[in-house]
Coordinates of C-alpha atoms in Angstrom, one line a residue:
Chain M
M734 CA -0.1 0.1 -0.1
G735 CA 1.9 3.6 -1.2
K736 CA 0.7 6.6 0.2
Y737 CA -1.6 7.8 -2.6
K738 CA -1.9 7.2 -6.5
I739 CA -3.1 9.6 -9.2
I740 CA -6.5 8.2 -11.2
D741 CA -6.3 8.9 -14.2
D742 CA -9.5 9.4 -16.9
V743 CA -12.0 10.5 -13.5
A744 CA -11.9 14.2 -13.9
I745 CA -10.8 15.0 -17.5
A746 CA -10.1 18.3 -16.6
D747 CA -9.0 18.1 -13.1
V748 CA -7.0 15.4 -10.6
A749 CA -8.2 12.5 -8.7
F750 CA -6.4 11.1 -5.8
E751 CA -7.0 7.7 -4.0
I752 CA -4.9 8.0 -1.1
Y753 CA -4.5 5.1 1.7
G754 CA -3.7 5.1 5.4
K755 CA -2.8 2.9 8.1
D756 CA -4.9 5.0 10.7
V757 CA -6.7 8.3 10.4
N758 CA -3.3 10.4 11.1
G759 CA -1.6 8.5 8.5
L760 CA -4.5 9.1 6.0
F761 CA -5.1 12.7 6.6
E762 CA -1.2 13.5 6.2
N763 CA -1.2 11.2 2.7
A764 CA -3.8 13.3 1.5
A765 CA -1.9 16.6 2.3
L766 CA 1.1 15.1 0.7
A767 CA -1.1 14.6 -2.4
I768 CA -1.9 18.1 -2.5
F769 CA 1.5 19.3 -1.6
E770 CA 3.3 17.2 -4.7
Q771 CA 0.7 18.3 -7.2
S772 CA 1.7 22.0 -6.1
A773 CA 5.2 21.7 -6.4
D774 CA 8.3 19.6 -6.4
I775 CA 8.5 18.6 -2.7
R776 CA 12.2 18.1 -2.8
T777 CA 13.1 21.6 -3.4
I778 CA 11.2 22.9 -0.3
E779 CA 13.4 22.7 2.9
G780 CA 10.5 22.9 5.2
K781 CA 11.4 25.9 7.6
K782 CA 8.2 27.6 7.8
R783 CA 5.6 26.2 10.1
E784 CA 2.2 26.7 10.4
S785 CA -0.8 25.4 12.7
I786 CA -4.4 24.2 11.9
A787 CA -7.1 23.5 14.4
L788 CA -10.4 22.5 12.9
E789 CA -13.4 20.2 14.3
S790 CA -16.2 18.9 12.3
D791 CA -19.1 16.4 12.8
S792 CA -17.8 13.4 10.4
L793 CA -14.3 12.6 8.8
D794 CA -15.5 13.1 5.8
T795 CA -16.1 16.8 6.4
L796 CA -13.0 17.0 8.3
L797 CA -11.2 16.3 5.4
F798 CA -12.9 18.1 3.1
D799 CA -12.3 21.3 5.4
F800 CA -8.5 20.3 6.2
L801 CA -7.5 20.0 2.5
S802 CA -9.3 23.1 2.0
E803 CA -7.3 25.0 4.4
L804 CA -4.1 23.8 3.1
L805 CA -4.9 25.7 -0.5
Y806 CA -6.2 28.6 1.5
L807 CA -2.7 28.8 3.0
K808 CA -1.0 28.6 0.1
D809 CA -2.5 32.0 -1.4
A810 CA -3.3 33.7 2.3
K811 CA 0.3 33.1 4.0
Q812 CA 2.3 31.5 0.8
L813 CA 2.7 28.4 2.2
L814 CA 3.7 25.9 -0.1
G815 CA 3.9 22.5 1.8
K816 CA 6.4 19.6 2.5
K817 CA 5.1 17.7 4.9
S818 CA 2.4 18.0 7.8
A819 CA 1.9 15.9 11.3
V820 CA -1.6 15.3 12.1
S821 CA -3.6 14.3 15.2
I822 CA -7.4 13.8 15.3
T823 CA -9.6 12.9 18.1
Q824 CA -13.2 12.3 18.7
S825 CA -15.3 13.2 21.3
N826 CA -18.7 13.8 21.6
K827 CA -19.4 12.6 17.8
K828 CA -17.3 15.5 17.2
Y829 CA -13.8 14.9 15.9
S830 CA -11.2 17.5 16.4
L831 CA -8.0 18.0 14.2
K832 CA -4.6 19.3 14.9
A833 CA -2.3 19.7 12.3
E834 CA 1.2 21.3 11.8
I835 CA 2.5 22.1 8.6
A836 CA 6.0 21.8 7.4
G837 CA 7.0 24.2 4.4
D838 CA 8.6 27.1 2.8
T839 CA 7.2 30.8 1.5
I840 CA 6.4 30.2 -2.2
D841 CA 9.5 31.5 -4.1
Q842 CA 9.0 30.8 -7.6
R843 CA 13.1 31.3 -8.2
K844 CA 13.6 28.5 -5.9
H845 CA 10.9 26.2 -6.1
T846 CA 9.9 24.0 -9.0
L847 CA 6.0 24.5 -9.2
K848 CA 3.3 22.7 -10.4
S849 CA -0.4 23.3 -10.2
D850 CA -2.2 26.0 -8.4
I851 CA -5.2 24.1 -7.1
K852 CA -8.3 26.1 -7.2
A853 CA -10.5 23.8 -4.4
V854 CA -11.3 20.8 -3.2
T855 CA -14.2 19.2 -4.9
Y856 CA -16.7 16.8 -3.5
H857 CA -17.0 14.8 -6.5
M858 CA -17.2 11.1 -5.6
F859 CA -15.5 12.1 -2.2
K860 CA -15.2 9.7 0.0
V861 CA -13.4 8.8 3.2
E862 CA -13.8 5.0 4.2
K863 CA -12.6 2.2 6.3
T864 CA -10.8 -0.4 4.6
K865 CA -9.0 -4.1 5.3
E866 CA -5.8 -2.4 5.2
G867 CA -6.8 0.6 7.3
W868 CA -8.0 3.7 5.8
A869 CA -8.7 5.4 2.2
A870 CA -10.1 8.3 0.4
F871 CA -10.5 9.5 -2.5
V872 CA -10.3 12.9 -3.7
V873 CA -10.8 15.0 -6.8
V874 CA -9.2 18.8 -6.8
D875 CA -9.9 21.2 -9.2
I876 CA -6.9 22.7 -11.0
Chain L
M1365 CA -31.1 9.1 -27.4
E1366 CA -33.0 10.9 -29.8
Q1367 CA -31.5 12.8 -32.8
I1368 CA -33.3 16.3 -32.9
T1369 CA -31.3 17.9 -35.5
P1370 CA -28.1 17.2 -36.9
Y1371 CA -26.4 19.1 -34.2
I1372 CA -28.9 18.5 -31.1
W1373 CA -29.3 15.1 -29.3
E1374 CA -32.2 14.6 -26.4
I1375 CA -31.8 12.6 -23.6
P1376 CA -36.1 12.1 -22.7
T1377 CA -37.1 12.4 -18.7
S1378 CA -37.7 8.4 -19.0
Y1379 CA -33.8 7.9 -18.5
K1380 CA -33.7 8.9 -15.3
K1381 CA -36.4 8.9 -11.9
G1382 CA -36.3 12.4 -10.7
M1383 CA -35.5 14.2 -13.9
R1384 CA -38.2 17.3 -14.5
V1385 CA -37.4 18.2 -18.3
P1386 CA -35.2 16.1 -20.6
A1387 CA -31.6 17.0 -21.4
R1388 CA -30.1 18.6 -24.5
I1389 CA -26.9 18.4 -26.0
Y1390 CA -25.6 20.1 -29.0
A1391 CA -22.9 18.3 -30.8
S1392 CA -21.8 16.8 -34.0
E1393 CA -22.1 13.0 -34.4
K1394 CA -18.2 12.6 -33.7
L1395 CA -18.1 15.0 -30.6
L1396 CA -21.4 13.2 -29.4
K1397 CA -19.3 9.8 -29.9
D1398 CA -16.3 11.0 -28.3
M1399 CA -17.6 12.4 -25.3
D1400 CA -17.5 10.6 -22.2
N1401 CA -20.8 8.8 -20.1
G1402 CA -20.2 11.4 -17.3
V1403 CA -21.7 14.0 -19.3
F1404 CA -24.8 12.4 -19.5
E1405 CA -25.0 11.2 -16.2
Q1406 CA -24.4 14.9 -14.9
V1407 CA -26.4 16.6 -17.7
T1408 CA -29.6 14.5 -16.2
N1409 CA -29.0 15.2 -12.9
V1410 CA -28.9 18.5 -13.5
A1411 CA -32.2 17.8 -15.2
C1412 CA -33.4 16.8 -11.5
L1413 CA -33.4 20.0 -10.1
P1414 CA -36.4 22.0 -8.7
G1415 CA -37.4 24.5 -11.0
I1416 CA -35.3 24.0 -13.8
Q1417 CA -36.8 25.4 -17.3
K1418 CA -37.1 23.8 -20.5
Y1419 CA -33.8 21.3 -21.2
S1420 CA -30.9 20.7 -19.2
F1421 CA -27.9 21.4 -21.8
C1422 CA -24.8 20.4 -22.3
M1423 CA -22.5 22.5 -25.2
P1424 CA -20.6 20.5 -28.2
D1425 CA -17.1 21.0 -25.6
G1426 CA -18.5 19.4 -22.7
H1427 CA -16.9 16.5 -20.8
W1428 CA -17.0 15.6 -17.7
G1429 CA -17.1 17.8 -15.0
Y1430 CA -18.0 18.2 -10.9
G1431 CA -21.5 18.8 -10.6
F1432 CA -22.6 20.1 -13.6
P1433 CA -21.1 18.9 -16.3
I1434 CA -18.5 21.4 -18.0
G1435 CA -20.4 23.3 -21.0
G1436 CA -23.5 22.8 -18.7
V1437 CA -26.5 25.6 -19.2
A1438 CA -29.6 25.7 -16.8
A1439 CA -32.0 27.9 -16.0
F1440 CA -34.0 27.8 -12.8
D1441 CA -37.4 29.6 -12.3
A1442 CA -36.3 32.9 -10.0
E1443 CA -39.1 32.6 -7.8
E1444 CA -39.2 28.7 -7.2
G1445 CA -36.0 27.2 -8.4
I1446 CA -32.6 27.2 -7.1
I1447 CA -29.4 28.4 -7.4
S1448 CA -26.0 25.8 -6.9
P1449 CA -22.4 26.5 -6.7
G1450 CA -21.6 23.2 -8.5
G1451 CA -23.3 25.2 -11.7
I1452 CA -21.2 28.1 -11.9
G1453 CA -17.7 26.3 -10.6
F1454 CA -15.0 27.3 -8.1
D1455 CA -13.4 29.6 -10.6
I1456 CA -16.7 32.1 -10.3
N1457 CA -16.5 34.2 -13.4
C1458 CA -13.6 32.4 -15.3
G1459 CA -13.7 34.1 -18.7
M1460 CA -11.9 35.5 -21.8
R1461 CA -10.6 38.9 -22.9
L1462 CA -9.6 39.8 -26.4
V1463 CA -7.5 42.8 -27.2
T1464 CA -6.5 44.1 -30.7
T1465 CA -3.9 45.8 -31.7
N1466 CA -3.1 47.8 -35.4
L1467 CA 0.4 45.9 -36.0
T1468 CA 1.0 42.8 -38.2
Y1469 CA 2.5 39.8 -37.6
R1470 CA 5.5 41.0 -39.7
E1471 CA 6.0 44.0 -37.6
V1472 CA 5.9 41.9 -34.4
R1473 CA 7.5 38.8 -35.3
P1474 CA 11.3 40.3 -35.1
R1475 CA 10.4 40.9 -31.6
L1476 CA 8.0 38.3 -30.3
K1477 CA 10.4 37.0 -27.7
E1478 CA 11.0 40.2 -26.6
L1479 CA 7.4 40.6 -26.1
I1480 CA 6.4 37.7 -24.9
D1481 CA 9.1 37.8 -22.1
T1482 CA 8.1 41.2 -21.3
L1483 CA 4.1 39.7 -20.8
F1484 CA 6.2 37.2 -18.9
K1485 CA 7.3 39.4 -16.2
S1486 CA 5.0 42.0 -15.6
V1487 CA 1.7 39.3 -15.8
P1488 CA 2.4 37.5 -13.0
A1489 CA 1.4 33.2 -13.2
G1490 CA 1.8 30.1 -11.6
V1491 CA 1.3 29.0 -8.1
G1492 CA 1.8 31.9 -5.3
C1493 CA 1.8 34.4 -7.7
K1494 CA 1.3 37.7 -6.3
G1495 CA 0.0 41.1 -8.4
F1496 CA 1.2 44.3 -8.5
V1497 CA -1.8 46.4 -7.4
K1498 CA -1.7 46.4 -3.7
V1499 CA -4.5 47.1 -2.2
N1500 CA -6.2 47.1 1.5
K1501 CA -9.1 46.2 3.0
K1502 CA -11.1 48.8 2.1
E1503 CA -10.1 48.9 -1.6
F1504 CA -10.9 45.6 -2.2
T1505 CA -14.5 45.8 -1.2
D1506 CA -14.5 48.4 -3.6
V1507 CA -13.2 46.0 -6.3
M1508 CA -15.8 43.9 -5.1
L1509 CA -18.4 46.1 -5.6
S1510 CA -17.4 48.2 -8.4
G1511 CA -15.5 45.1 -10.9
S1512 CA -13.6 46.7 -14.0
S1513 CA -15.2 50.3 -12.6
W1514 CA -12.6 50.4 -9.8
C1515 CA -10.0 49.7 -11.9
V1516 CA -10.5 52.1 -14.7
E1517 CA -10.7 54.9 -11.7
K1518 CA -7.5 54.0 -10.5
G1519 CA -5.9 54.2 -14.1
Y1520 CA -5.5 50.7 -14.8
G1521 CA -7.4 50.8 -18.0
W1522 CA -9.5 52.9 -20.5
K1523 CA -13.0 54.6 -20.0
A1524 CA -14.2 52.5 -23.5
D1525 CA -13.0 49.3 -21.6
I1526 CA -16.3 49.4 -19.5
E1527 CA -19.0 48.6 -22.2
R1528 CA -16.7 46.6 -23.9
T1529 CA -17.2 44.2 -21.1
E1530 CA -20.1 41.6 -20.2
S1531 CA -22.5 43.3 -17.6
Y1532 CA -20.1 46.3 -18.2
G1533 CA -17.8 44.7 -16.0
R1534 CA -19.9 45.4 -12.7
I1535 CA -22.4 43.4 -11.4
D1536 CA -24.7 45.3 -9.3
W1537 CA -26.2 42.9 -6.7
A1538 CA -22.5 42.4 -5.2
D1539 CA -22.5 42.4 -1.3
P1540 CA -19.4 41.9 0.2
S1541 CA -21.2 41.1 3.8
K1542 CA -21.9 37.9 2.8
V1543 CA -18.0 36.9 2.2
S1544 CA -15.7 35.6 4.5
E1545 CA -12.7 37.0 5.8
K1546 CA -11.0 34.0 4.0
A1547 CA -11.7 34.6 0.9
V1548 CA -10.5 38.1 1.4
S1549 CA -7.1 37.1 2.7
R1550 CA -6.8 34.7 0.0
G1551 CA -7.7 37.0 -2.7
I1552 CA -6.1 40.4 -1.8
D1553 CA -2.9 40.1 -2.9
Q1554 CA -3.9 38.5 -6.3
L1555 CA -5.4 40.8 -8.5
G1556 CA -3.4 41.3 -12.0
T1557 CA -2.9 37.9 -11.9
L1558 CA -3.1 34.8 -14.2
G1559 CA -3.1 31.4 -12.0
S1560 CA -2.3 28.3 -13.8
G1561 CA -4.0 25.0 -15.1
N1562 CA -5.8 26.2 -18.6
H1563 CA -5.1 29.6 -18.1
Y1564 CA -2.9 32.1 -20.3
L1565 CA -2.0 35.0 -22.2
E1566 CA -1.5 34.9 -25.6
A1567 CA -0.5 36.6 -28.8
Q1568 CA -2.6 35.3 -31.7
V1569 CA -2.8 36.2 -35.5
V1570 CA -5.5 36.7 -37.8
H1571 CA -4.9 35.1 -41.3
V1572 CA -7.0 36.2 -44.2
K1573 CA -8.4 33.0 -44.5
H1574 CA -9.6 33.0 -41.4
I1575 CA -12.0 35.8 -41.8
F1576 CA -15.2 34.3 -41.8
D1577 CA -17.4 37.0 -41.5
P1578 CA -15.2 40.5 -42.5
E1579 CA -18.4 43.1 -42.0
T1580 CA -18.7 41.9 -38.1
A1581 CA -14.7 41.2 -37.6
K1582 CA -14.8 44.8 -38.8
A1583 CA -17.2 46.1 -36.0
F1584 CA -15.0 43.8 -33.6
G1585 CA -11.7 45.9 -34.4
I1586 CA -10.4 43.1 -36.6
H1587 CA -9.7 44.5 -40.4
T1588 CA -6.1 43.7 -41.2
P1589 CA -4.8 40.6 -42.7
E1590 CA -1.7 38.9 -40.3
Q1591 CA -3.1 41.5 -37.5
V1592 CA -2.1 40.4 -34.3
V1593 CA -4.5 40.4 -31.1
I1594 CA -4.1 39.5 -27.2
M1595 CA -6.3 37.0 -25.8
V1596 CA -6.7 36.3 -21.8
H1597 CA -7.8 33.6 -20.0
C1598 CA -8.5 33.5 -16.1
G1599 CA -10.7 34.2 -13.3
S1600 CA -11.6 35.3 -9.9
R1601 CA -8.5 33.4 -8.2
G1602 CA -8.0 32.3 -4.8
F1603 CA -10.9 34.7 -3.7
G1604 CA -13.5 33.1 -6.0
H1605 CA -12.3 29.6 -4.7
Q1606 CA -12.5 30.3 -1.0
I1607 CA -16.0 31.5 -2.0
G1608 CA -17.2 28.3 -4.1
T1609 CA -15.5 25.9 -1.5
D1610 CA -17.4 28.9 1.5
Y1611 CA -20.6 28.0 0.5
L1612 CA -20.3 24.4 -1.1
R1613 CA -20.7 23.7 3.1
V1614 CA -23.1 25.8 3.5
F1615 CA -25.6 24.7 1.2
E1616 CA -24.5 20.8 2.3
G1617 CA -26.0 21.9 5.6
V1618 CA -29.3 23.3 3.9
V1619 CA -30.6 20.8 0.8
K1620 CA -32.2 18.9 4.1
K1621 CA -33.7 22.3 5.4
Y1622 CA -35.5 22.8 2.0
N1623 CA -36.4 19.0 1.6
I1624 CA -33.7 18.8 -1.9
E1625 CA -32.8 16.1 -3.1
V1626 CA -29.7 15.8 -4.8
R1627 CA -27.6 13.3 -7.0
D1628 CA -24.6 14.3 -6.6
R1629 CA -22.7 16.4 -3.7
E1630 CA -21.4 18.5 -5.8
L1631 CA -25.0 20.0 -6.7
M1632 CA -25.7 21.1 -3.4
C1633 CA -28.1 24.2 -4.1
A1634 CA -30.9 26.3 -2.4
P1635 CA -34.0 27.8 -3.1
F1636 CA -33.2 30.8 -5.1
R1637 CA -35.0 33.3 -3.2
S1638 CA -33.7 31.6 0.4
T1639 CA -31.3 33.6 2.5
E1640 CA -28.6 31.1 1.9
G1641 CA -29.7 31.4 -1.9
Q1642 CA -29.2 35.5 -1.8
D1643 CA -26.1 35.3 0.5
Y1644 CA -24.5 32.8 -2.1
Y1645 CA -25.5 34.8 -5.1
G1646 CA -24.2 38.3 -3.5
A1647 CA -20.8 36.7 -2.5
M1648 CA -20.5 35.3 -6.5
A1649 CA -21.2 38.9 -7.4
C1650 CA -18.2 40.0 -5.4
A1651 CA -16.1 37.0 -7.0
A1652 CA -17.4 38.1 -10.5
N1653 CA -16.4 41.7 -9.8
M1654 CA -13.2 40.6 -8.9
A1655 CA -12.4 38.8 -12.0
F1656 CA -13.2 41.3 -14.1
A1657 CA -11.6 43.3 -12.4
N1658 CA -8.1 40.9 -12.6
R1659 CA -8.5 40.5 -16.4
Q1660 CA -8.8 44.6 -16.5
V1661 CA -5.5 44.8 -14.5
I1662 CA -3.9 42.4 -16.7
L1663 CA -5.2 44.7 -19.7
H1664 CA -3.4 47.7 -18.5
R1665 CA -0.3 45.5 -18.2
I1666 CA -0.3 44.0 -21.4
R1667 CA -0.5 47.5 -23.4
E1668 CA 2.2 48.6 -20.5
A1669 CA 4.2 45.7 -22.1
F1670 CA 3.5 46.6 -25.6
E1671 CA 4.4 50.3 -25.0
K1672 CA 7.7 49.3 -23.8
V1673 CA 8.4 46.8 -26.8
F1674 CA 7.0 49.1 -29.5
K1675 CA 7.9 52.3 -28.0
T1676 CA 4.5 53.8 -28.9
P1677 CA 1.5 54.9 -26.5
A1678 CA -0.9 51.9 -26.3
E1679 CA -3.7 54.4 -28.2
K1680 CA -1.7 54.6 -31.3
L1681 CA -1.5 50.7 -31.2
E1682 CA -5.4 50.5 -31.0
M1683 CA -5.4 48.3 -28.1
N1684 CA -9.0 48.5 -27.7
L1685 CA -10.8 45.7 -25.9
V1686 CA -12.7 43.9 -28.4
Y1687 CA -14.9 42.3 -25.3
D1688 CA -14.6 40.2 -22.4
V1689 CA -17.0 37.6 -21.7
A1690 CA -17.7 35.4 -17.9
H1691 CA -17.9 31.6 -18.9
N1692 CA -18.9 30.5 -15.4
I1693 CA -21.6 32.5 -13.7
A1694 CA -25.2 32.4 -12.6
K1695 CA -27.5 35.6 -13.3
V1696 CA -30.8 36.4 -13.4
E1697 CA -32.2 37.1 -17.1
E1698 CA -35.3 37.3 -18.9
H1699 CA -36.0 35.0 -21.4
E1700 CA -39.0 33.8 -23.6
I1701 CA -40.3 30.0 -22.3
D1702 CA -43.7 28.7 -23.7
G1703 CA -44.3 32.0 -25.2
K1704 CA -44.1 34.3 -21.8
K1705 CA -41.3 36.3 -20.8
K1706 CA -40.3 34.6 -17.6
K1707 CA -37.4 35.8 -14.9
V1708 CA -35.1 32.9 -14.8
V1709 CA -31.6 31.9 -13.3
V1710 CA -29.2 31.1 -15.8
H1711 CA -26.3 29.0 -15.1
R1712 CA -23.3 28.7 -17.3
K1713 CA -20.5 26.6 -16.3
G1714 CA -18.1 26.7 -18.9
S1715 CA -20.6 28.3 -21.5
T1716 CA -20.6 31.7 -22.8
R1717 CA -23.4 34.4 -23.0
A1718 CA -24.4 34.3 -27.3
F1719 CA -26.4 37.7 -27.1
P1720 CA -27.8 38.6 -30.4
P1721 CA -27.9 41.9 -32.2
G1722 CA -30.3 44.4 -30.5
H1723 CA -29.8 43.1 -27.5
P1724 CA -30.9 45.8 -24.8
E1725 CA -28.1 44.6 -22.5
L1726 CA -25.2 45.3 -25.4
C1727 CA -23.3 48.4 -25.5
K1728 CA -24.3 50.9 -28.5
L1729 CA -20.9 49.7 -30.3
Y1730 CA -22.4 46.2 -30.6
R1731 CA -26.2 46.9 -30.9
K1732 CA -26.1 46.1 -34.1
A1733 CA -23.4 43.6 -34.7
G1734 CA -24.3 41.3 -31.9
Q1735 CA -22.5 40.2 -28.7
P1736 CA -18.9 39.0 -28.9
I1737 CA -18.0 35.7 -28.5
I1738 CA -14.5 34.4 -27.5
I1739 CA -13.8 30.9 -27.6
G1740 CA -10.3 29.9 -26.3
G1741 CA -8.6 26.9 -28.1
S1742 CA -5.6 24.5 -27.0
M1743 CA -2.4 27.0 -27.1
E1744 CA -1.1 25.1 -30.0
T1745 CA -4.5 24.8 -32.5
G1746 CA -6.0 28.3 -32.3
S1747 CA -8.9 30.3 -30.9
H1748 CA -12.5 31.8 -32.0
L1749 CA -14.4 35.0 -31.9
L1750 CA -18.1 34.3 -32.9
V1751 CA -20.8 36.5 -32.7
G1752 CA -24.0 35.5 -30.6
T1753 CA -27.9 34.8 -32.4
E1754 CA -31.3 35.4 -31.7
Q1755 CA -31.5 31.3 -32.1
A1756 CA -29.6 30.9 -29.0
M1757 CA -31.5 33.2 -27.5
R1758 CA -34.7 30.9 -28.1
E1759 CA -32.7 27.9 -27.9
T1760 CA -30.3 27.9 -25.5
F1761 CA -31.1 31.1 -23.1
G1762 CA -28.7 33.3 -25.3
S1763 CA -25.6 30.4 -24.8
T1764 CA -23.1 28.9 -26.2
A1765 CA -19.7 27.2 -26.2
H1766 CA -16.6 28.2 -24.3
G1767 CA -13.6 26.4 -25.3
S1768 CA -12.3 23.6 -27.0
G1769 CA -12.8 20.8 -24.2
R1770 CA -10.8 18.1 -23.2
T1771 CA -10.5 14.9 -24.3
M1772 CA -7.4 13.5 -22.1
S1773 CA -6.6 13.7 -18.3
R1774 CA -3.8 16.0 -17.2
A1775 CA -1.9 13.0 -15.9
A1776 CA -2.4 11.0 -19.5
A1777 CA -1.0 14.1 -21.1
K1778 CA 2.2 14.4 -19.0
K1779 CA 2.6 10.5 -19.5
Q1780 CA 2.9 11.2 -23.8
V1781 CA 5.3 14.7 -23.7
H1782 CA 7.1 16.6 -21.7
G1783 CA 6.8 20.3 -21.0
E1784 CA 10.6 20.8 -22.4
S1785 CA 10.3 18.8 -25.6
L1786 CA 6.8 20.5 -26.0
Q1787 CA 8.1 24.2 -26.0
K1788 CA 10.9 23.6 -28.2
A1789 CA 8.3 21.9 -31.0
M1790 CA 6.0 25.0 -30.4
E1791 CA 8.8 27.1 -30.9
K1792 CA 9.9 25.4 -34.0
R1793 CA 6.3 25.8 -35.5
G1794 CA 6.0 29.7 -34.7
I1795 CA 4.4 29.7 -30.9
Y1796 CA 7.2 31.0 -28.5
V1797 CA 6.0 30.0 -25.1
R1798 CA 7.2 31.2 -21.4
A1799 CA 5.6 28.8 -18.7
V1800 CA 6.1 29.0 -15.1
S1801 CA 5.8 25.3 -14.7
M1802 CA 6.9 22.5 -17.3
S1803 CA 4.7 20.0 -16.3
G1804 CA 1.5 22.5 -16.7
L1805 CA 3.0 23.2 -20.2
A1806 CA 2.6 19.4 -21.1
E1807 CA -0.6 19.0 -19.5
E1808 CA -2.3 21.7 -21.8
A1809 CA -0.7 19.9 -24.9
G1810 CA -2.6 20.5 -27.9
M1811 CA -3.5 16.8 -28.3
A1812 CA -5.3 17.0 -24.7
Y1813 CA -8.0 18.6 -26.5
K1814 CA -11.0 18.2 -29.1
D1815 CA -10.6 20.0 -31.8
V1816 CA -11.9 23.5 -31.6
D1817 CA -12.9 24.1 -35.1
E1818 CA -15.2 20.8 -34.8
V1819 CA -16.3 22.5 -32.0
I1820 CA -17.0 25.6 -33.6
E1821 CA -18.4 24.3 -36.5
T1822 CA -20.9 22.9 -34.4
V1823 CA -22.2 25.7 -32.8
H1824 CA -22.4 27.9 -36.0
N1825 CA -24.1 25.0 -38.2
A1826 CA -26.3 24.5 -35.1
G1827 CA -27.0 28.3 -35.4
I1828 CA -26.1 29.4 -31.2
S1829 CA -23.6 31.5 -32.6
K1830 CA -22.1 32.9 -36.0
K1831 CA -18.1 32.3 -36.7
V1832 CA -16.3 35.3 -37.5
V1833 CA -12.8 34.8 -37.4
K1834 CA -10.3 31.9 -36.1
L1835 CA -7.0 33.1 -34.3
I1836 CA -3.7 31.6 -34.6
P1837 CA -1.5 31.1 -31.5
C1838 CA 2.0 32.8 -32.2
G1839 CA 3.4 33.9 -28.3
N1840 CA 1.8 32.4 -25.0
V1841 CA 2.3 32.9 -21.3
K1842 CA 1.2 30.4 -19.0
G1843 CA 1.4 29.8 -15.2

């Protein structure tokens, strides 16, 4: 089981990811990685800039949607090009809480090998599910 | 599926439970055969939404999108119907702008590289690009309210640009109080930026053999063989994307409240007259105005680049805006339905407005000729300028195609071609390209798109717009 896979010919003008994780935290971290690697060659990112994310949601799938949307927000509002993330999700009273630390760089077109400026996370075929091996998600982003 | 005319195909309401109207696809036999099945599913899902009028349409450049198909057009009763962010797209008021010059290709060719390099520097593109216009929150609110007018007041454009923009570059139901702080901080630094994906700025040439309607071409400012024009494709950037994201989550919570059944989470919607529906409509207009302003500032930078390279004022170079069209938007318009005038919320997602000669919304300059329609093709094959028709008003709520439409996924395109080799091959063919992202360039290769001429022949022969000029690329700036 890899971290994620790009699924061809699902979203012609966009990009579809199938994402895997041993546990929910790993799933969210790999989903973030899919976003980071779609935005830039992460080997060109040092990872010295830090940002924190804290979110709450009623369900895991809306939590993932909000988390990934937050990464796109940070890219534009804080100029953060992510390299990796550390995610911790807890559940109490039917609410899921997420805390994440993102490591990346301030975007520098001379230094970084850039790819796509992702517009948004879509709900198209969006899915988070428990599998035999752990967890899986399906996410299509608008390019 | 029933063939209605050589270019119209109908899927009846019996195809799917819940369809309120049939779906109609505008396509030649070849384009229809090549359309993915997702288009048929999505266009019929739209046909199930409350208040939909006449038909759920898909244009010939249609392909599988999210929620609505790309190329989707649907009009909903303004009193009883819905509004859906999935029928507009995250890139609210993504659109096209076409600018003339009085330079010919012979004059531009010796300086083409210098010109494209200058444009590449003056119009920021790619991930994380910031615009040169610095605004504070108050000024950004003015942008949300005034669109292109704000730019012209600040010196980023000419007065005449305003009337040559759809809705005069300003949608007057914009309500900044319905826009999140997040959307503002995402977009405030991005005025005058292209973005990436299929967005571009392109120098193009008009060959004599490609002027199909000389009289209309002249009315639009295209009059000289080998004349060079500039085309821009971009939208509302992170600002619009965040508004789309915010309201998708809002609407997710309200479909139950209003007892609306949707077949796809991307079709989340609210009654147009509900508080949530009106809030989104007001926020969407802010994004639309930001997009008009974004393209207006870019036009200003293009004029500056030409002035620098050709050492001549832009006025003398006759750098007039032909038109600016939105192709991801929803608007209340009046259309004739069953013999009666009715107000409907027309959603165009990857579709261009195509108003006919004489339409009261058009400025005096184009009242006689009709509305210019700008269709961007792939960066290798060419683009088109068309004009709106009465038939589009009668048949498709005054709507037509918006581009050539993709046929190949981004991943598949990258497997077939590398950015660097594509750039070299294009240069050999006389198209000089500058791109921030080489992988992004490969994703936009011409082979990933449908044949734009087939799309144009379809809308022309179907009568929902008429060919005026085909434009051939000679230089391109990409994100």
